Amino acid sequence: MTTDSNNPLVLLEKSNNGVAQLIINRPEVHNAFDDDVIEQLIANLEATNEDPEVRVLVLRSRGKNFSAGADLAWMKRMAQNSHEENMVDAGRLARLMEVLNDHSKPTIALVQGAAYGGAVGLAACCDIVIAAESSGFCLSEVKIGLIPAVISPYVVRAIGERQSRRYFVTAELFNARTAQEFGLVHEVVESVDQLDEACDRFIATLRKNSPQAMKAAKDLIYAVSQKEITKEVIDDTARRIADIRVSDEGQEGLGSFLQKRKPNWIQE
């Protein structure tokens, strides 16, 4: 693996099999994020989104905890700033959630230990979330007089309005099994040591699929989610399947299936 990092707060590790690992590297403060971490995450997400060699993105962190959410020193500093400055700052956190949620490659979050506040938002923005059974989640903002504002569109979609109405106002801790019941987590493993094994299984599955089709499938979800089934929506879905059938990868996929061979995106 090669490591591309100008600052150890966030690491980007890319392997030769098309997997990029984006790693929050602040274990001494439970991987809490501040404005510097946010900017580095945005930059790396934008870079991997445009990198044709990246086929899967894994978001993870080092140490015992996935992330404690916002850094207390950063929040204290922002509390002393003007409303306009806070708008700019909050906008960058909102941008982080947007670029992660809209990433064109399949994204996998690996969660260990605590995932608090904005960290729940990071998980909700990923396509697949794998959590250790010992991990815990908390929308903790109201405990310190705040609200989970910029993460709310993604968290509400992940766990539903009903659960959000409870956990946004109670700031209760919920475990990995409960997070799985809510739909935030897709798979729970018994120990932290099993996170990589579970991740590798998903990566092996994803690498068998057409990169172009996976991107189109993600776009399709955004296009139909929460939408009324109108003629416009129906026509749009018909256009999308027609477009991909005549695309290079669509033609290769159909051809390889009919010819009983592996498509060219599967590399041994």
GROMACS .gro file of N, CA and C in nm, residues 170-227:
model
  174
  170THR      N    1  -3.351   1.280   2.327
  170THR     CA    2  -3.305   1.214   2.450
  170THR      C    3  -3.155   1.203   2.459
  171ALA      N    4  -3.087   1.200   2.345
  171ALA     CA    5  -2.942   1.179   2.340
  171ALA      C    6  -2.903   1.050   2.411
  172GLU      N    7  -2.991   0.950   2.404
  172GLU     CA    8  -2.960   0.820   2.464
  172GLU      C    9  -2.854   0.747   2.380
  173LEU      N   10  -2.776   0.666   2.447
  173LEU     CA   11  -2.681   0.578   2.380
  173LEU      C   12  -2.757   0.455   2.330
  174PHE      N   13  -2.731   0.414   2.205
  174PHE     CA   14  -2.787   0.287   2.157
  174PHE      C   15  -2.676   0.203   2.098
  175ASN      N   16  -2.689   0.071   2.116
  175ASN     CA   17  -2.580  -0.018   2.077
  175ASN      C   18  -2.588  -0.059   1.930
  176ALA      N   19  -2.491  -0.139   1.889
  176ALA     CA   20  -2.481  -0.177   1.748
  176ALA      C   21  -2.600  -0.258   1.702
  177ARG      N   22  -2.651  -0.346   1.787
  177ARG     CA   23  -2.768  -0.428   1.748
  177ARG      C   24  -2.891  -0.340   1.727
  178THR      N   25  -2.908  -0.241   1.814
  178THR     CA   26  -3.020  -0.149   1.798
  178THR      C   27  -3.002  -0.067   1.671
  179ALA      N   28  -2.879  -0.022   1.646
  179ALA     CA   29  -2.850   0.053   1.524
  179ALA      C   30  -2.880  -0.030   1.400
  180GLN      N   31  -2.857  -0.161   1.409
  180GLN     CA   32  -2.889  -0.251   1.298
  180GLN      C   33  -3.040  -0.261   1.280
  181GLU      N   34  -3.112  -0.270   1.390
  181GLU     CA   35  -3.259  -0.275   1.382
  181GLU      C   36  -3.315  -0.148   1.318
  182PHE      N   37  -3.252  -0.035   1.347
  182PHE     CA   38  -3.297   0.094   1.292
  182PHE      C   39  -3.265   0.107   1.143
  183GLY      N   40  -3.164   0.033   1.096
  183GLY     CA   41  -3.121   0.044   0.957
  183GLY      C   42  -2.995   0.125   0.938
  184LEU      N   43  -2.939   0.177   1.046
  184LEU     CA   44  -2.814   0.254   1.036
  184LEU      C   45  -2.696   0.163   1.007
  185VAL      N   46  -2.694   0.047   1.070
  185VAL     CA   47  -2.586  -0.051   1.055
  185VAL      C   48  -2.639  -0.170   0.975
  186HIS      N   49  -2.557  -0.221   0.884
  186HIS     CA   50  -2.597  -0.335   0.802
  186HIS      C   51  -2.550  -0.468   0.858
  187GLU      N   52  -2.432  -0.470   0.917
  187GLU     CA   53  -2.379  -0.595   0.971
  187GLU      C   54  -2.306  -0.568   1.102
  188VAL      N   55  -2.327  -0.655   1.199
  188VAL     CA   56  -2.260  -0.645   1.329
  188VAL      C   57  -2.170  -0.766   1.345
  189VAL      N   58  -2.044  -0.741   1.381
  189VAL     CA   59  -1.950  -0.850   1.406
  189VAL      C   60  -1.919  -0.855   1.555
  190GLU      N   61  -1.880  -0.972   1.601
  190GLU     CA   62  -1.863  -0.992   1.745
  190GLU      C   63  -1.749  -0.910   1.804
  191SER      N   64  -1.642  -0.894   1.729
  191SER     CA   65  -1.526  -0.823   1.784
  191SER      C   66  -1.468  -0.727   1.681
  192VAL      N   67  -1.392  -0.631   1.730
  192VAL     CA   68  -1.327  -0.533   1.642
  192VAL      C   69  -1.235  -0.602   1.543
  193ASP      N   70  -1.172  -0.710   1.587
  193ASP     CA   71  -1.079  -0.783   1.500
  193ASP      C   72  -1.147  -0.841   1.376
  194GLN      N   73  -1.279  -0.854   1.380
  194GLN     CA   74  -1.352  -0.912   1.267
  194GLN      C   75  -1.402  -0.808   1.167
  195LEU      N   76  -1.377  -0.680   1.195
  195LEU     CA   77  -1.423  -0.575   1.104
  195LEU      C   78  -1.358  -0.588   0.967
  196ASP      N   79  -1.227  -0.610   0.964
  196ASP     CA   80  -1.156  -0.620   0.837
  196ASP      C   81  -1.203  -0.740   0.756
  197GLU      N   82  -1.226  -0.851   0.822
  197GLU     CA   83  -1.272  -0.971   0.752
  197GLU      C   84  -1.408  -0.946   0.686
  198ALA      N   85  -1.499  -0.884   0.760
  198ALA     CA   86  -1.631  -0.854   0.705
  198ALA      C   87  -1.619  -0.754   0.590
  199CYS      N   88  -1.532  -0.655   0.608
  199CYS     CA   89  -1.511  -0.555   0.504
  199CYS      C   90  -1.457  -0.621   0.377
  200ASP      N   91  -1.362  -0.711   0.392
  200ASP     CA   92  -1.304  -0.780   0.276
  200ASP      C   93  -1.409  -0.859   0.200
  201ARG      N   94  -1.505  -0.916   0.272
  201ARG     CA   95  -1.612  -0.991   0.205
  201ARG      C   96  -1.696  -0.898   0.118
  202PHE      N   97  -1.730  -0.782   0.172
  202PHE     CA   98  -1.807  -0.687   0.093
  202PHE      C   99  -1.727  -0.637  -0.027
  203ILE      N  100  -1.598  -0.609  -0.005
  203ILE     CA  101  -1.514  -0.561  -0.114
  203ILE      C  102  -1.507  -0.665  -0.225
  204ALA      N  103  -1.490  -0.792  -0.189
  204ALA     CA  104  -1.484  -0.899  -0.290
  204ALA      C  105  -1.614  -0.904  -0.370
  205THR      N  106  -1.726  -0.884  -0.304
  205THR     CA  107  -1.855  -0.882  -0.373
  205THR      C  108  -1.865  -0.762  -0.466
  206LEU      N  109  -1.827  -0.645  -0.416
  206LEU     CA  110  -1.839  -0.522  -0.495
  206LEU      C  111  -1.748  -0.524  -0.617
  207ARG      N  112  -1.631  -0.586  -0.604
  207ARG     CA  113  -1.535  -0.587  -0.715
  207ARG      C  114  -1.581  -0.676  -0.830
  208LYS      N  115  -1.683  -0.757  -0.809
  208LYS     CA  116  -1.738  -0.840  -0.917
  208LYS      C  117  -1.837  -0.761  -1.002
  209ASN      N  118  -1.875  -0.644  -0.954
  209ASN     CA  119  -1.981  -0.567  -1.018
  209ASN      C  120  -1.924  -0.457  -1.107
  210SER      N  121  -2.002  -0.417  -1.205
  210SER     CA  122  -1.961  -0.310  -1.296
  210SER      C  123  -1.947  -0.178  -1.221
  211PRO      N  124  -1.828  -0.115  -1.226
  211PRO     CA  125  -1.813   0.016  -1.160
  211PRO      C  126  -1.913   0.119  -1.211
  212GLN      N  127  -1.935   0.122  -1.341
  212GLN     CA  128  -2.030   0.217  -1.399
  212GLN      C  129  -2.172   0.189  -1.351
  213ALA      N  130  -2.208   0.060  -1.345
  213ALA     CA  131  -2.342   0.024  -1.302
  213ALA      C  132  -2.364   0.055  -1.154
  214MET      N  133  -2.262   0.035  -1.071
  214MET     CA  134  -2.277   0.067  -0.929
  214MET      C  135  -2.298   0.217  -0.910
  215LYS      N  136  -2.223   0.298  -0.985
  215LYS     CA  137  -2.244   0.443  -0.978
  215LYS      C  138  -2.386   0.478  -1.022
  216ALA      N  139  -2.429   0.417  -1.133
  216ALA     CA  140  -2.563   0.445  -1.183
  216ALA      C  141  -2.670   0.397  -1.085
  217ALA      N  142  -2.643   0.286  -1.015
  217ALA     CA  143  -2.738   0.235  -0.916
  217ALA      C  144  -2.752   0.332  -0.799
  218LYS      N  145  -2.639   0.391  -0.756
  218LYS     CA  146  -2.645   0.490  -0.649
  218LYS      C  147  -2.724   0.613  -0.695
  219ASP      N  148  -2.697   0.658  -0.817
  219ASP     CA  149  -2.771   0.773  -0.870
  219ASP      C  150  -2.921   0.742  -0.877
  220LEU      N  151  -2.954   0.619  -0.912
  220LEU     CA  152  -3.093   0.578  -0.922
  220LEU      C  153  -3.164   0.589  -0.787
  221ILE      N  154  -3.097   0.547  -0.682
  221ILE     CA  155  -3.155   0.556  -0.548
  221ILE      C  156  -3.188   0.701  -0.514
  222TYR      N  157  -3.092   0.792  -0.541
  222TYR     CA  158  -3.117   0.934  -0.512
  222TYR      C  159  -3.234   0.986  -0.594
  223ALA      N  160  -3.249   0.933  -0.717
  223ALA     CA  161  -3.353   0.983  -0.808
  223ALA      C  162  -3.493   0.940  -0.766
  224VAL      N  163  -3.507   0.823  -0.705
  224VAL     CA  164  -3.641   0.772  -0.674
  224VAL      C  165  -3.676   0.777  -0.525
  225SER      N  166  -3.575   0.790  -0.438
  225SER     CA  167  -3.601   0.788  -0.295
  225SER      C  168  -3.691   0.904  -0.253
  226GLN      N  169  -3.790   0.872  -0.172
  226GLN     CA  170  -3.883   0.972  -0.118
  226GLN      C  171  -3.966   1.043  -0.225
  227LYS      N  172  -3.967   0.989  -0.346
  227LYS     CA  173  -4.041   1.054  -0.454
  227LYS      C  174  -4.175   0.984  -0.475
   0.00000   0.00000   0.00000
